[in-house]
Short mmCIF file of C-alpha atoms in Angstrom, two decimals:
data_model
loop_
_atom_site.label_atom_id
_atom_site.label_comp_id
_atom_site.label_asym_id
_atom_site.label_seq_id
_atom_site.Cartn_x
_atom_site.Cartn_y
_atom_site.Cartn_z
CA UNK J 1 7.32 -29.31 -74.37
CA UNK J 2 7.79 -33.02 -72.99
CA UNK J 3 7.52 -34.18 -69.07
CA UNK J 4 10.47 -36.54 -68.39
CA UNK J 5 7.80 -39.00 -67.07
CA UNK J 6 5.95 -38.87 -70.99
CA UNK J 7 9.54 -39.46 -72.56
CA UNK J 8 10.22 -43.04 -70.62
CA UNK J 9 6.56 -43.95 -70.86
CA UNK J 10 7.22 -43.64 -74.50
CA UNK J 11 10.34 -45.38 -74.33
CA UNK J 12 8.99 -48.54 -72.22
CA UNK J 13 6.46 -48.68 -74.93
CA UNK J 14 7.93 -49.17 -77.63
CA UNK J 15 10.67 -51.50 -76.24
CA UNK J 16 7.39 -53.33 -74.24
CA UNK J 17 6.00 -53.62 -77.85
CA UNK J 18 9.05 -54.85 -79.72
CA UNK J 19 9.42 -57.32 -76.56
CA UNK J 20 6.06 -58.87 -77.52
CA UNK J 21 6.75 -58.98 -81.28
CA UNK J 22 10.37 -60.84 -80.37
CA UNK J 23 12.02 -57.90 -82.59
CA UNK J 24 14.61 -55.51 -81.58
CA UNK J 25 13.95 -51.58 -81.57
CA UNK J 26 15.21 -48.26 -81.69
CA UNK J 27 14.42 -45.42 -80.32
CA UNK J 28 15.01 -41.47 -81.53
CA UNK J 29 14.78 -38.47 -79.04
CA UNK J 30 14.81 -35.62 -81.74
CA UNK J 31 14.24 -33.11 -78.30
CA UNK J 32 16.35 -31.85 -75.96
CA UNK J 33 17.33 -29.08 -72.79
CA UNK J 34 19.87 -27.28 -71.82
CA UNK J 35 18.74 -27.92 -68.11
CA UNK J 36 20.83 -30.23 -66.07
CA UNK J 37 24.74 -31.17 -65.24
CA UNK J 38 25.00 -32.20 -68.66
CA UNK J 39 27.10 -35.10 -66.85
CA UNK J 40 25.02 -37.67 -67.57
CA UNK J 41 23.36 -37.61 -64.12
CA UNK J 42 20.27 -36.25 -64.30
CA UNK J 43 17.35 -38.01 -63.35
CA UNK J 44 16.29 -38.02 -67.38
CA UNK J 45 19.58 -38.77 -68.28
CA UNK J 46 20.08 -41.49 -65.97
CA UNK J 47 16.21 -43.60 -66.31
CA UNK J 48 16.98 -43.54 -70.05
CA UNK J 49 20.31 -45.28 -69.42
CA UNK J 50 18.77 -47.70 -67.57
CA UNK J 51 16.72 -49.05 -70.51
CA UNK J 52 19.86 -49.93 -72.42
CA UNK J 53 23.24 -51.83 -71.64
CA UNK J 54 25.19 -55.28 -72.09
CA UNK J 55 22.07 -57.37 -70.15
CA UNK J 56 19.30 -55.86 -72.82
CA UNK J 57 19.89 -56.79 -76.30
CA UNK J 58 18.11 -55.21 -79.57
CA UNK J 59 18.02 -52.31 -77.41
CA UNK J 60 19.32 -48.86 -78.82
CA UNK J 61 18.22 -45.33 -77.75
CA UNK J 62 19.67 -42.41 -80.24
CA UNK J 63 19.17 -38.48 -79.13
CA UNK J 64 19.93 -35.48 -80.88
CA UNK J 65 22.93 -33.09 -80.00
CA UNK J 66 20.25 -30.05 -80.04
CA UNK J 67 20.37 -27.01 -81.81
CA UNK J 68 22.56 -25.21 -79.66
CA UNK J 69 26.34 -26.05 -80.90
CA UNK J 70 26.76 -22.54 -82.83
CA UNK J 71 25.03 -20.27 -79.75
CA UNK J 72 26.69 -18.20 -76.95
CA UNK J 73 24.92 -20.37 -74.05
CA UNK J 74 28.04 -21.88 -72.08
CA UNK J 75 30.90 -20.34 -70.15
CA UNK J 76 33.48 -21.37 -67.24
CA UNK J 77 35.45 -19.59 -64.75
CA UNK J 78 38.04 -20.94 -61.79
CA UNK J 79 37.58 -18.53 -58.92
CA UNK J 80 40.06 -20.98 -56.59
CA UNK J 81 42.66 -19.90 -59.05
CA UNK J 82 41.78 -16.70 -60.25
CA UNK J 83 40.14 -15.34 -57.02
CA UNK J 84 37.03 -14.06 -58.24
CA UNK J 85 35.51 -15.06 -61.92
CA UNK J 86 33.13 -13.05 -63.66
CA UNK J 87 30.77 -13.75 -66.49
CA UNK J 88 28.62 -11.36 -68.49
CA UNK J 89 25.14 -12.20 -69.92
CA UNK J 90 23.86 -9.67 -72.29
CA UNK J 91 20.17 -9.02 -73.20
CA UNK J 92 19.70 -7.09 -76.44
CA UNK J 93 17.32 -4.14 -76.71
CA UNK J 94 13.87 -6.06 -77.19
CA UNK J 95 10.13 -4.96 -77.32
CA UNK J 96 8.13 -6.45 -74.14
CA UNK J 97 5.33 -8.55 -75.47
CA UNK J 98 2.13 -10.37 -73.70
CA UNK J 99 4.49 -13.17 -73.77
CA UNK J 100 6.53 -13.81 -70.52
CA UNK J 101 9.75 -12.08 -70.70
CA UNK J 102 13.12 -14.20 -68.58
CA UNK J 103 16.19 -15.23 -68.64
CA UNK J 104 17.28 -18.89 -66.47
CA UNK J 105 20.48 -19.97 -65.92
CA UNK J 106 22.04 -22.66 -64.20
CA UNK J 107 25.61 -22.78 -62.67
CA UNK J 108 26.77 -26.14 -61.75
CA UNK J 109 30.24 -26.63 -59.17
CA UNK J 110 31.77 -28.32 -56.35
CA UNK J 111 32.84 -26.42 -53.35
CA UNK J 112 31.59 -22.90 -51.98
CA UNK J 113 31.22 -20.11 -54.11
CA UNK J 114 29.59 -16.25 -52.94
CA UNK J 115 27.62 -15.32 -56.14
CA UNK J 116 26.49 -11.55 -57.38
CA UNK J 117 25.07 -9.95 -59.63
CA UNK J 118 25.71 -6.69 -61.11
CA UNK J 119 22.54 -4.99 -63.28
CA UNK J 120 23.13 -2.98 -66.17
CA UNK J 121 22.68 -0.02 -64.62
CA UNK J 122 25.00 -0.99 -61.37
CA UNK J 123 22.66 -2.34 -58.89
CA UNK J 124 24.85 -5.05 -57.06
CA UNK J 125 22.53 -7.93 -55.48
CA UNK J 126 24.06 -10.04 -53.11
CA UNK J 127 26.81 -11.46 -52.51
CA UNK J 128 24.66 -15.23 -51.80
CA UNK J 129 26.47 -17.76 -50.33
CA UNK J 130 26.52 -21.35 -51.13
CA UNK J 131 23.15 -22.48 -49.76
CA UNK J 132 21.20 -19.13 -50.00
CA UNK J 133 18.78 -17.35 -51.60
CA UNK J 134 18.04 -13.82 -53.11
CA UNK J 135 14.74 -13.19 -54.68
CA UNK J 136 14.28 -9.19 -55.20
CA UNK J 137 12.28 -7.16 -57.69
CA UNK J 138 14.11 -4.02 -58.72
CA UNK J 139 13.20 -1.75 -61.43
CA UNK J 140 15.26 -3.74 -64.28
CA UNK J 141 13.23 -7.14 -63.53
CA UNK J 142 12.49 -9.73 -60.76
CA UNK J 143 15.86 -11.29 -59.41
CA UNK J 144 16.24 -14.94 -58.33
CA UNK J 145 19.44 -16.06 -56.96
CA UNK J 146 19.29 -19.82 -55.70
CA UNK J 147 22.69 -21.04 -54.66
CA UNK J 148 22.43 -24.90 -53.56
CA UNK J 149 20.06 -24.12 -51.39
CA UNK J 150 18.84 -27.87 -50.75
CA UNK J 151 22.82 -28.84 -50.53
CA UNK J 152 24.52 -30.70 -53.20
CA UNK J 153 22.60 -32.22 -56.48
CA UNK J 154 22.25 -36.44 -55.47
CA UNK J 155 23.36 -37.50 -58.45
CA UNK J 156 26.95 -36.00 -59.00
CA UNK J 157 27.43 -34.34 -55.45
CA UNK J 158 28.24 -30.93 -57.04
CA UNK J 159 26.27 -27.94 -56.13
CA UNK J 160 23.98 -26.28 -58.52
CA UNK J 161 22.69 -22.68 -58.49
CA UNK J 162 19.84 -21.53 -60.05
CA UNK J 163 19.79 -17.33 -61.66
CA UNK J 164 16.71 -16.31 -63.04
CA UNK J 165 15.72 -12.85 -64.70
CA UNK J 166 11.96 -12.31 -64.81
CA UNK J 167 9.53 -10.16 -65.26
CA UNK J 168 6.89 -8.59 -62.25
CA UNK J 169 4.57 -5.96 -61.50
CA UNK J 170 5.38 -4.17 -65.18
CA UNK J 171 8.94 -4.75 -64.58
CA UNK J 172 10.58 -6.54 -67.65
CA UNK J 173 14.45 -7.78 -67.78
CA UNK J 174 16.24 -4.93 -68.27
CA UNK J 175 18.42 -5.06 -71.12
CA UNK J 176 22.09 -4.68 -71.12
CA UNK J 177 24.78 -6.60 -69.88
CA UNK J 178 24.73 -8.64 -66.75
CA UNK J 179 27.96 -9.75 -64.27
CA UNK J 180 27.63 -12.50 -62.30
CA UNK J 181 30.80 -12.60 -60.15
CA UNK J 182 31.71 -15.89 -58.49
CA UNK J 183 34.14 -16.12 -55.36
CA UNK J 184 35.39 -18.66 -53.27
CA UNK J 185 36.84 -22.14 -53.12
CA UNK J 186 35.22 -23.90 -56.41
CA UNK J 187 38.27 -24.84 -58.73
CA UNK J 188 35.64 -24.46 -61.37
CA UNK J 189 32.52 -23.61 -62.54
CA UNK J 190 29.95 -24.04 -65.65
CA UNK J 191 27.04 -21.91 -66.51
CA UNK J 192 24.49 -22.42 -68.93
CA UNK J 193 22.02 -19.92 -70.36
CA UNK J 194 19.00 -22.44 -70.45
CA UNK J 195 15.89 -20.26 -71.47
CA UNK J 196 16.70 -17.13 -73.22
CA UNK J 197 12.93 -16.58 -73.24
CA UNK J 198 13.39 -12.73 -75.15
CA UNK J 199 13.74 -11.89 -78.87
CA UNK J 200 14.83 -8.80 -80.17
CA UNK J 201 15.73 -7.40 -83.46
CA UNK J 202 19.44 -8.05 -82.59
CA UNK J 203 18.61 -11.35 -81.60
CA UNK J 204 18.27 -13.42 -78.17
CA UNK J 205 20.33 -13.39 -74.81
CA UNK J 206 23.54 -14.71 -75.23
CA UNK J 207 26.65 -15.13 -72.91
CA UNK J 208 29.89 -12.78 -73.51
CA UNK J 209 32.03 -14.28 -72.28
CA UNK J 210 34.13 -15.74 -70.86
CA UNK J 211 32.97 -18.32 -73.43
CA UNK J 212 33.35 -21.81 -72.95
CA UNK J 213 32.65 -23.66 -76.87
CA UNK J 214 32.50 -27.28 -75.12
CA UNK J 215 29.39 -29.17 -73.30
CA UNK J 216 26.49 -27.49 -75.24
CA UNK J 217 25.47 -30.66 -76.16
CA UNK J 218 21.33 -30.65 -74.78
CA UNK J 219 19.90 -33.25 -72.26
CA UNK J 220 19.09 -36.54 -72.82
CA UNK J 221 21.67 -36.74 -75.39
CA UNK J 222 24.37 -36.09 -72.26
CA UNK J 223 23.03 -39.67 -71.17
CA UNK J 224 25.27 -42.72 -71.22
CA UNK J 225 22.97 -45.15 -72.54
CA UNK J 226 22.31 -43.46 -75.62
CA UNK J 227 23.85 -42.47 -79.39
CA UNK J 228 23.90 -38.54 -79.43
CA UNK J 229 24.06 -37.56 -82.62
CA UNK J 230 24.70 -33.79 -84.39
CA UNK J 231 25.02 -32.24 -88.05
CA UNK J 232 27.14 -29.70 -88.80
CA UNK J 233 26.12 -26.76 -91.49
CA UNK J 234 28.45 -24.84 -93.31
CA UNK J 235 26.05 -22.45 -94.72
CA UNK J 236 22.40 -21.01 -94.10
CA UNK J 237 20.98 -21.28 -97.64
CA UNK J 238 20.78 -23.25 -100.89
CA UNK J 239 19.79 -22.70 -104.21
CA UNK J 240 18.39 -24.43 -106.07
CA UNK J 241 18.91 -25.44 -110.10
CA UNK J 242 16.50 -22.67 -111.46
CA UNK J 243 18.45 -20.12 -108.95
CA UNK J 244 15.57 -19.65 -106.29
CA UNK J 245 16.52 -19.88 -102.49
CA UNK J 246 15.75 -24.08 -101.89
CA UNK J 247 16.25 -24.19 -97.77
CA UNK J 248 17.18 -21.30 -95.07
CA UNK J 249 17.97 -22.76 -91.87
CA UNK J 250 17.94 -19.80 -88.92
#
């Protein structure tokens, strides 16, 4: 794990050293998060920008798309059209460790929206309005609900809600499928399964759908001021010439 405030001290650095040399540098961010707008406007994404452009020369900042391009982690909904939009999260069946067990999303939108949340086993928490909270521990986890509850995000104007699965007093996220219903006047919304922070033999957290495949491209590589650059794999294994397995990628 990185602090944003490591990542441009380690930027300045090396662009303060290759100042000092008279050379010009580049930079690679091989690390990223799904946190943020993914706009560009984050405070990451926008302090890195600010260390390249027309007016600094020899200057060049590449980041990494992330890892995430071939995972269920975004989705979008239009509850001004539709009148309500729903999107399920499911957690597979999983084995709670000593490790902390949560799921954290983010949902990003302009306008109001009422947002609830369904458990797998029915319980219906909420609906929170657009600059409320819900935080309430039932027997399938500790439930977080923060909808814009400081008012719009400074650097895009959009509202951003925060939903966060946890676990508390021996209660682990239950698994199951999860519907978060959205209502109101938002012509759109994105969500973002951030920190699927459970593994089970079927696998991690994932979003059902409705699935959105665009803007799962990971923070700071969202930034304008740098290269973002991704591979794509066609296949999970090689072989090699005497016929053993060469590279697995998971």
């Amino acid at each position: 794990a990185f602090h944003d405030a490591d990542v441009l001290s380690a930027i300045k650095f090396i662009f303060d050293r290759a100042a000092a040399l008279g050379l010009p540098a580049v930079v690679n961010l091989s690390l990223g998060t799904q946190l943020g707008p993914h706009d560009g406007t984050s405070n990451l994404a926008t302090a890195i920008s600010a260390f390249t452009g027309p007016d600094k020369p020899g200057r060049i900042i590449v980041a990494s798309a992330g890892n995430d391009g071939g995972r269920d982690i975004h989705a979008s909904g239009y509850p001004r059209l539709e009148g309500e939009a729903r999107v399920t999260l499911e957690i597979p069946d999983y084995t709670p460790t000593s490790a902390r067990e949560l799921v954290h999303l983010e949902i990003w939108y302009n306008g109001t929206l009422e947002l609830t949340l369904t458990s797998p086993a029915g319980k219906s928490l909420g609906p929170v309005p657009t600059g409320k909270s819900l935080e309430q521990l039932t027997d399938e986890g500790l439930v977080k609900l923060l909808n814009a509850p400081s008012g719009p995000y400074q650097g895009n104007g959009r509202n951003q809600a925060v939903l966060v699965v946890d676990e508390s007093d021996g209660k682990s996220p239950a698994p199951g499928r999860w519907t978060l219903t959205a209502r109101g006047d938002a012509e759109r919304f994105d969500i973002w399964l951030v920190n699927p922070a459970i593994n089970g033999p079927n696998g991690r957290p994932r979003l059902r759908g409705p699935l959105d495949p665009d803007i799962r491209l990971s923070s700071p590589g969202t930034a304008r001021g740098v290269i973002t650059v991704a591979a794509y794999t066609t296949r999970t294994a090689w072989e090699s010439m005497a016929g053993k397995i060469a590279l697995t990628y998971a």
